[in-house]
mmCIF file of C-alpha atoms and ligand atoms in Angstrom:
data_model
loop_
_atom_site.group_PDB
_atom_site.id
_atom_site.type_symbol
_atom_site.label_atom_id
_atom_site.label_comp_id
_atom_site.label_asym_id
_atom_site.label_seq_id
_atom_site.Cartn_x
_atom_site.Cartn_y
_atom_site.Cartn_z
ATOM 1 C CA MET A 29 -4.548 12.792 -32.218
ATOM 2 C CA LYS A 30 -7.479 11.507 -30.082
ATOM 3 C CA LEU A 31 -6.645 8.328 -28.443
ATOM 4 C CA CYS A 32 -9.229 6.358 -26.648
ATOM 5 C CA ARG A 33 -9.653 3.062 -24.999
ATOM 6 C CA PHE A 34 -12.845 1.060 -25.488
ATOM 7 C CA ASP A 35 -14.796 -1.977 -24.923
ATOM 8 C CA ASP A 36 -12.666 -4.684 -23.758
ATOM 9 C CA ASN A 37 -9.551 -2.760 -23.493
ATOM 10 C CA ARG A 38 -9.067 -1.817 -26.990
ATOM 11 C CA LEU A 39 -6.983 1.033 -28.289
ATOM 12 C CA GLY A 40 -8.781 3.277 -30.842
ATOM 13 C CA VAL A 41 -8.219 6.912 -32.745
ATOM 14 C CA VAL A 42 -11.064 8.972 -32.993
ATOM 15 C CA GLU A 43 -11.872 10.926 -36.127
ATOM 16 C CA GLY A 44 -15.233 12.543 -36.112
ATOM 17 C CA GLU A 45 -18.010 9.938 -35.103
ATOM 18 C CA PHE A 46 -15.838 7.290 -35.803
ATOM 19 C CA ILE A 47 -13.248 4.938 -34.050
ATOM 20 C CA THR A 48 -10.478 3.185 -35.988
ATOM 21 C CA ASP A 49 -9.436 0.087 -33.756
ATOM 22 C CA VAL A 50 -5.548 0.269 -33.638
ATOM 23 C CA THR A 51 -5.018 -1.947 -30.958
ATOM 24 C CA SER A 52 -2.478 -4.056 -33.360
ATOM 25 C CA ALA A 53 -0.172 -0.957 -33.260
ATOM 26 C CA ILE A 54 0.766 -1.828 -29.660
ATOM 27 C CA GLN A 55 2.514 -5.215 -30.659
ATOM 28 C CA THR A 56 5.226 -3.079 -32.565
ATOM 29 C CA LEU A 57 6.382 -1.523 -29.452
ATOM 30 C CA GLN A 58 7.154 -4.567 -28.123
ATOM 31 C CA LEU A 59 6.557 -3.735 -24.333
ATOM 32 C CA GLY A 60 8.286 -5.950 -21.911
ATOM 33 C CA PRO A 61 6.544 -6.745 -18.568
ATOM 34 C CA PRO A 62 5.381 -3.843 -16.748
ATOM 35 C CA GLN A 63 7.902 -2.125 -14.692
ATOM 36 C CA PRO A 64 7.325 -0.536 -11.130
ATOM 37 C CA GLY A 65 8.085 3.023 -11.185
ATOM 38 C CA LEU A 66 7.787 3.813 -14.779
ATOM 39 C CA GLY A 67 4.243 4.816 -14.834
ATOM 40 C CA ASP A 68 1.829 3.689 -17.769
ATOM 41 C CA PRO A 69 3.604 1.799 -20.619
ATOM 42 C CA LEU A 70 1.354 3.175 -23.405
ATOM 43 C CA ILE A 71 1.562 6.631 -22.417
ATOM 44 C CA ALA A 72 5.321 6.383 -21.803
ATOM 45 C CA ARG A 73 5.587 5.470 -25.282
ATOM 46 C CA LEU A 74 3.202 7.859 -26.711
ATOM 47 C CA SER A 75 5.350 9.194 -29.766
ATOM 48 C CA ASP A 76 6.422 5.539 -30.736
ATOM 49 C CA LEU A 77 2.857 4.682 -30.537
ATOM 50 C CA GLN A 78 1.666 7.490 -32.594
ATOM 51 C CA ALA A 79 4.242 6.592 -35.178
ATOM 52 C CA ALA A 80 3.123 3.096 -35.271
ATOM 53 C CA ILE A 81 -0.465 4.142 -35.714
ATOM 54 C CA ARG A 82 0.485 6.741 -38.527
ATOM 55 C CA ASN A 83 2.552 3.667 -40.597
ATOM 56 C CA GLY A 84 -0.016 1.176 -39.827
ATOM 57 C CA THR A 85 -3.076 -0.155 -41.883
ATOM 58 C CA PHE A 86 -6.126 -0.689 -39.928
ATOM 59 C CA ASP A 87 -9.581 -1.748 -41.169
ATOM 60 C CA ARG A 88 -11.903 -1.940 -38.430
ATOM 61 C CA ARG A 89 -13.876 1.365 -37.887
ATOM 62 C CA ILE A 90 -16.757 1.445 -35.412
ATOM 63 C CA ALA A 91 -19.137 4.543 -34.570
ATOM 64 C CA VAL A 92 -18.148 6.206 -31.332
ATOM 65 C CA ASP A 93 -21.807 5.841 -30.261
ATOM 66 C CA ALA A 94 -21.449 2.029 -30.352
ATOM 67 C CA VAL A 95 -18.536 1.277 -28.009
ATOM 68 C CA LYS A 96 -18.045 1.584 -24.287
ATOM 69 C CA LEU A 97 -15.653 4.471 -23.830
ATOM 70 C CA LEU A 98 -12.819 3.537 -21.065
ATOM 71 C CA SER A 99 -10.563 5.898 -19.127
ATOM 72 C CA PRO A 100 -7.822 6.821 -21.892
ATOM 73 C CA VAL A 101 -5.243 6.148 -19.128
ATOM 74 C CA ALA A 102 -5.286 2.344 -18.149
ATOM 75 C CA ALA A 103 -2.681 2.767 -15.128
ATOM 76 C CA PRO A 104 -1.838 6.097 -13.766
ATOM 77 C CA THR A 105 0.188 6.032 -10.431
ATOM 78 C CA LYS A 106 -1.377 8.983 -9.163
ATOM 79 C CA LEU A 107 -4.290 11.369 -9.551
ATOM 80 C CA VAL A 108 -3.171 14.570 -8.569
ATOM 81 C CA CYS A 109 -5.966 17.143 -7.805
ATOM 82 C CA ALA A 110 -6.128 21.041 -7.332
ATOM 83 C CA PRO A 111 -8.780 22.127 -4.946
ATOM 84 C CA VAL A 112 -10.462 25.627 -5.079
ATOM 85 C CA ASN A 113 -8.421 26.546 -8.338
ATOM 86 C CA TYR A 114 -11.013 29.078 -9.766
ATOM 87 C CA LEU A 115 -11.632 32.250 -7.355
ATOM 88 C CA ASP A 116 -15.416 32.182 -8.482
ATOM 89 C CA HIS A 117 -15.726 28.459 -6.970
ATOM 90 C CA GLN A 118 -13.732 29.696 -3.877
ATOM 91 C CA ALA A 119 -16.761 32.446 -3.337
ATOM 92 C CA GLU A 120 -19.438 30.020 -3.905
ATOM 93 C CA GLY A 121 -17.647 27.631 -1.367
ATOM 94 C CA PHE A 122 -17.261 30.073 1.275
ATOM 95 C CA ALA A 123 -21.169 31.096 0.519
ATOM 96 C CA ASP A 124 -22.362 27.674 1.066
ATOM 97 C CA PRO A 125 -21.977 25.683 4.290
ATOM 98 C CA ALA A 126 -22.608 22.229 2.443
ATOM 99 C CA ILE A 127 -19.560 22.768 0.402
ATOM 100 C CA HIS A 128 -17.046 24.367 2.811
ATOM 101 C CA HIS A 129 -17.608 22.526 6.014
ATOM 102 C CA ASN A 130 -15.986 25.065 7.879
ATOM 103 C CA ARG A 131 -12.246 24.644 6.578
ATOM 104 C CA HIS A 132 -12.353 22.752 3.292
ATOM 105 C CA VAL A 133 -12.353 25.746 1.230
ATOM 106 C CA ALA A 134 -9.286 27.721 1.677
ATOM 107 C CA LYS A 135 -6.956 29.398 -0.822
ATOM 108 C CA ILE A 136 -5.208 26.744 -2.750
ATOM 109 C CA ARG A 137 -1.764 27.764 -1.788
ATOM 110 C CA GLU A 138 -2.736 27.076 1.758
ATOM 111 C CA VAL A 139 -4.552 23.983 1.261
ATOM 112 C CA ALA A 140 -2.137 22.628 -1.593
ATOM 113 C CA LEU A 141 -2.842 19.645 -3.982
ATOM 114 C CA PHE A 142 -4.366 16.389 -2.829
ATOM 115 C CA LEU A 143 -4.679 12.793 -4.417
ATOM 116 C CA LYS A 144 -7.602 10.911 -5.271
ATOM 117 C CA ALA A 145 -7.110 6.902 -5.400
ATOM 118 C CA THR A 146 -6.462 5.441 -8.904
ATOM 119 C CA SER A 147 -8.900 2.679 -7.995
ATOM 120 C CA ALA A 148 -11.884 5.634 -8.524
ATOM 121 C CA LEU A 149 -10.810 5.797 -12.106
ATOM 122 C CA ILE A 150 -13.573 5.122 -14.658
ATOM 123 C CA GLY A 151 -14.307 6.283 -18.207
ATOM 124 C CA PRO A 152 -17.556 7.652 -19.473
ATOM 125 C CA GLY A 153 -19.032 4.451 -20.807
ATOM 126 C CA GLU A 154 -19.171 3.209 -17.237
ATOM 127 C CA PRO A 155 -21.627 4.936 -14.761
ATOM 128 C CA ILE A 156 -20.595 6.921 -11.826
ATOM 129 C CA ARG A 157 -22.228 4.775 -8.919
ATOM 130 C CA LEU A 158 -22.913 7.000 -5.983
ATOM 131 C CA ARG A 159 -22.647 6.007 -2.300
ATOM 132 C CA HIS A 160 -23.951 7.618 0.882
ATOM 133 C CA LEU A 161 -26.831 8.701 -0.744
ATOM 134 C CA ASP A 162 -28.277 10.438 2.184
ATOM 135 C CA ARG A 163 -25.673 13.078 1.574
ATOM 136 C CA ARG A 164 -24.846 15.448 -1.116
ATOM 137 C CA ASN A 165 -22.909 14.182 -4.017
ATOM 138 C CA ASP A 166 -21.741 16.746 -6.427
ATOM 139 C CA HIS A 167 -20.021 17.162 -9.932
ATOM 140 C CA GLU A 168 -16.902 18.833 -10.585
ATOM 141 C CA LEU A 169 -15.655 19.577 -14.097
ATOM 142 C CA GLU A 170 -12.102 20.095 -14.631
ATOM 143 C CA LEU A 171 -9.525 20.081 -17.301
ATOM 144 C CA ALA A 172 -7.441 16.835 -16.945
ATOM 145 C CA VAL A 173 -3.796 17.000 -17.890
ATOM 146 C CA ILE A 174 -2.036 13.694 -18.728
ATOM 147 C CA ILE A 175 1.709 13.611 -17.704
ATOM 148 C CA GLY A 176 4.024 12.091 -20.639
ATOM 149 C CA LYS A 177 7.228 12.432 -19.332
ATOM 150 C CA ARG A 178 8.921 11.624 -15.906
ATOM 151 C CA ALA A 179 8.830 15.134 -14.049
ATOM 152 C CA ASP A 180 10.903 15.164 -10.915
ATOM 153 C CA ARG A 181 11.446 18.759 -9.442
ATOM 154 C CA ILE A 182 11.059 20.575 -12.753
ATOM 155 C CA GLN A 183 10.357 24.153 -13.535
ATOM 156 C CA ALA A 184 7.317 25.599 -14.726
ATOM 157 C CA GLU A 185 9.168 26.711 -18.026
ATOM 158 C CA GLN A 186 9.635 23.003 -18.586
ATOM 159 C CA ALA A 187 6.208 21.816 -17.923
ATOM 160 C CA PHE A 188 4.583 21.470 -21.015
ATOM 161 C CA GLU A 189 7.267 19.245 -22.296
ATOM 162 C CA HIS A 190 6.114 16.746 -19.636
ATOM 163 C CA ILE A 191 2.602 16.845 -20.843
ATOM 164 C CA ALA A 192 1.346 13.960 -23.145
ATOM 165 C CA GLY A 193 -2.463 15.581 -23.607
ATOM 166 C CA TYR A 194 -5.564 16.518 -22.267
ATOM 167 C CA ALA A 195 -9.139 14.948 -21.314
ATOM 168 C CA ILE A 196 -12.103 15.916 -19.441
ATOM 169 C CA GLY A 197 -12.193 15.330 -15.969
ATOM 170 C CA LEU A 198 -15.012 14.810 -13.567
ATOM 171 C CA ASP A 199 -13.841 15.115 -9.899
ATOM 172 C CA MET A 200 -16.905 13.584 -8.131
ATOM 173 C CA THR A 201 -17.183 14.466 -4.466
ATOM 174 C CA LEU A 202 -19.140 13.618 -1.554
ATOM 175 C CA ARG A 203 -19.530 16.298 0.447
ATOM 176 C CA GLY A 204 -18.983 16.315 4.309
ATOM 177 C CA PRO A 205 -16.338 16.806 6.814
ATOM 178 C CA GLU A 206 -14.063 14.200 6.059
ATOM 179 C CA ASP A 207 -10.326 14.628 4.337
ATOM 180 C CA ARG A 208 -10.714 15.142 0.608
ATOM 181 C CA SER A 209 -8.615 12.097 -0.199
ATOM 182 C CA PHE A 210 -11.092 10.119 1.598
ATOM 183 C CA ARG A 211 -14.556 11.443 0.301
ATOM 184 C CA LYS A 212 -13.346 11.769 -3.407
ATOM 185 C CA SER A 213 -11.759 8.443 -3.863
ATOM 186 C CA ILE A 214 -15.153 6.401 -3.713
ATOM 187 C CA ASP A 215 -15.001 3.814 -6.584
ATOM 188 C CA THR A 216 -16.072 5.572 -10.184
ATOM 189 C CA TYR A 217 -15.556 9.255 -8.456
ATOM 190 C CA ALA A 218 -12.708 9.782 -10.912
ATOM 191 C CA VAL A 219 -14.282 10.287 -14.611
ATOM 192 C CA LEU A 220 -11.672 10.572 -17.293
ATOM 193 C CA GLY A 221 -12.621 10.990 -20.999
ATOM 194 C CA PRO A 222 -13.788 10.582 -23.464
ATOM 195 C CA TRP A 223 -10.326 10.397 -24.933
ATOM 196 C CA LEU A 224 -6.807 11.753 -24.659
ATOM 197 C CA VAL A 225 -6.250 14.579 -27.141
ATOM 198 C CA THR A 226 -2.378 14.652 -27.480
ATOM 199 C CA ALA A 227 -0.665 17.979 -26.659
ATOM 200 C CA ASP A 228 0.247 18.862 -30.394
ATOM 201 C CA GLU A 229 -3.589 19.721 -30.725
ATOM 202 C CA ILE A 230 -3.825 22.072 -27.929
ATOM 203 C CA GLU A 231 -1.029 24.687 -27.678
ATOM 204 C CA GLU A 232 -2.513 27.221 -25.471
ATOM 205 C CA PRO A 233 -4.966 25.154 -22.981
ATOM 206 C CA ASN A 234 -7.175 28.381 -22.506
ATOM 207 C CA LEU A 235 -10.506 26.163 -23.052
ATOM 208 C CA ASP A 236 -14.053 26.648 -22.771
ATOM 209 C CA MET A 237 -15.702 23.959 -20.510
ATOM 210 C CA MET A 238 -19.338 23.382 -19.809
ATOM 211 C CA LEU A 239 -21.159 20.740 -17.939
ATOM 212 C CA ARG A 240 -25.070 19.966 -17.930
ATOM 213 C CA VAL A 241 -27.326 17.506 -15.934
ATOM 214 C CA ASN A 242 -30.135 16.327 -17.663
ATOM 215 C CA GLY A 243 -29.657 19.142 -19.941
ATOM 216 C CA GLU A 244 -29.635 22.128 -17.613
ATOM 217 C CA LEU A 245 -26.570 24.076 -17.408
ATOM 218 C CA ARG A 246 -24.482 23.777 -14.333
ATOM 219 C CA GLN A 247 -21.109 25.206 -14.968
ATOM 220 C CA SER A 248 -19.557 27.195 -17.614
ATOM 221 C CA ALA A 249 -15.887 28.595 -17.594
ATOM 222 C CA ASN A 250 -12.713 29.096 -19.145
ATOM 223 C CA THR A 251 -9.442 27.408 -18.046
ATOM 224 C CA ARG A 252 -7.681 30.811 -18.406
ATOM 225 C CA ASP A 253 -9.144 31.795 -15.146
ATOM 226 C CA LEU A 254 -7.331 29.034 -13.008
ATOM 227 C CA VAL A 255 -5.688 30.674 -9.977
ATOM 228 C CA VAL A 256 -2.802 28.393 -10.129
ATOM 229 C CA HIS A 257 -2.067 27.636 -13.984
ATOM 230 C CA ILE A 258 -0.813 24.240 -15.341
ATOM 231 C CA PRO A 259 2.827 24.701 -15.632
ATOM 232 C CA GLN A 260 3.127 26.131 -11.700
ATOM 233 C CA LEU A 261 0.864 22.956 -10.743
ATOM 234 C CA ILE A 262 3.344 20.750 -12.509
ATOM 235 C CA GLU A 263 6.120 22.497 -10.989
ATOM 236 C CA TRP A 264 4.355 22.489 -7.629
ATOM 237 C CA ALA A 265 3.233 18.799 -7.562
ATOM 238 C CA SER A 266 6.745 17.501 -9.071
ATOM 239 C CA SER A 267 8.946 19.574 -6.305
ATOM 240 C CA TYR A 268 6.896 16.809 -3.933
ATOM 241 C CA TYR A 269 6.738 13.608 -5.754
ATOM 242 C CA THR A 270 7.842 12.418 -9.378
ATOM 243 C CA LEU A 271 4.985 12.381 -11.650
ATOM 244 C CA HIS A 272 5.043 9.678 -14.036
ATOM 245 C CA PRO A 273 3.597 8.871 -17.627
ATOM 246 C CA GLY A 274 -0.063 8.557 -17.225
ATOM 247 C CA ASP A 275 -0.326 10.577 -13.823
ATOM 248 C CA VAL A 276 -3.454 12.626 -14.381
ATOM 249 C CA LEU A 277 -3.757 16.135 -13.049
ATOM 250 C CA TYR A 278 -7.229 17.357 -12.008
ATOM 251 C CA THR A 279 -6.912 21.068 -12.532
ATOM 252 C CA GLY A 280 -9.759 22.275 -10.458
ATOM 253 C CA THR A 281 -13.423 23.113 -10.989
ATOM 254 C CA PRO A 282 -15.236 26.276 -11.581
ATOM 255 C CA SER A 283 -18.209 27.556 -9.723
ATOM 256 C CA GLY A 284 -21.515 25.871 -10.632
ATOM 257 C CA VAL A 285 -20.853 22.547 -8.674
ATOM 258 C CA GLY A 286 -23.915 21.099 -7.463
ATOM 259 C CA PRO A 287 -25.587 17.673 -6.608
ATOM 260 C CA VAL A 288 -26.225 14.655 -8.756
ATOM 261 C CA VAL A 289 -28.635 11.687 -7.641
ATOM 262 C CA PRO A 290 -29.147 8.145 -9.414
ATOM 263 C CA GLY A 291 -30.878 8.723 -12.805
ATOM 264 C CA ASP A 292 -28.920 12.043 -13.688
ATOM 265 C CA VAL A 293 -27.191 12.159 -16.813
ATOM 266 C CA ILE A 294 -23.939 14.474 -16.952
ATOM 267 C CA GLU A 295 -22.812 15.990 -20.196
ATOM 268 C CA ALA A 296 -19.337 17.301 -20.060
ATOM 269 C CA TYR A 297 -17.708 19.376 -22.806
ATOM 270 C CA ILE A 298 -14.155 21.005 -23.082
ATOM 271 C CA GLU A 299 -13.220 23.073 -26.284
ATOM 272 C CA LYS A 300 -10.962 20.939 -28.448
ATOM 273 C CA ILE A 301 -11.390 17.610 -26.702
ATOM 274 C CA GLY A 302 -14.991 17.132 -27.098
ATOM 275 C CA THR A 303 -18.385 15.669 -25.196
ATOM 276 C CA MET A 304 -18.718 12.783 -23.145
ATOM 277 C CA THR A 305 -22.123 11.833 -21.298
ATOM 278 C CA VAL A 306 -21.941 9.963 -17.970
ATOM 279 C CA ALA A 307 -24.637 8.236 -16.315
ATOM 280 C CA VAL A 308 -25.165 8.576 -12.796
ATOM 281 C CA THR A 309 -26.522 5.479 -10.926
ATOM 282 C CA ALA A 310 -26.672 3.960 -7.241
ATOM 283 C CA ALA A 311 -23.701 1.617 -6.183
HETATM 284 MN MN1 LIG B 419 -12.016 19.346 -7.673
#
């Protein structure tokens, strides 16, 4: 199932070029007031939500092109990110001083994972609003994994049971010497979309991915070339902190990262998920 959030916080199921508005299915879950520490309430109840959608009747259908797509996850507690998780991106980082700034490009096992602020999260219907235009702002195309079940110190073998689904992530990045969590947490610098594809639709997440800027191909790769794969990333992250439903894991970017400027249009594609188009403006 492809689940999206759109317009004024509506919930939709995407089929082809159309969205069915299934917002009323949420009522059947009888969600109480939000409780701290439990993560995103809708993602936490995803299988119940899917059952309510399958059993419900919904009349309103809208063209995908006619809505504003929001982040498919409303309230993650963390955006967990893997740095330099493709060897070809590590190589380009070492080769380009604009990217590595002396010490940021190291082997992922040495640098470990970092966090982006959740306040940076947007969907593809909202523009990326660039700041610090005198410096380089780069796109990073990444497969995003959405956690479905509380994961505390779990083993890699159990990791897939904890995944709700997948989406396309853009880990937008201001280049420079500051800590990653600072440069990558600018408002709008975490794009997630165009929808959440539930894990049952992607048994083996070895997926082709591509990113174009103004039609020009910049990144093209397959997630099978990750250095640290998804189960190991989940084991590693959850050995430090509990992953909650709705938490997002940005799995890292392949080579081809490059600058964007206001007026650019980013088109990002991942196999079995889809394509999203995101506008770039100045803040
Ligand atoms: Mn990244």
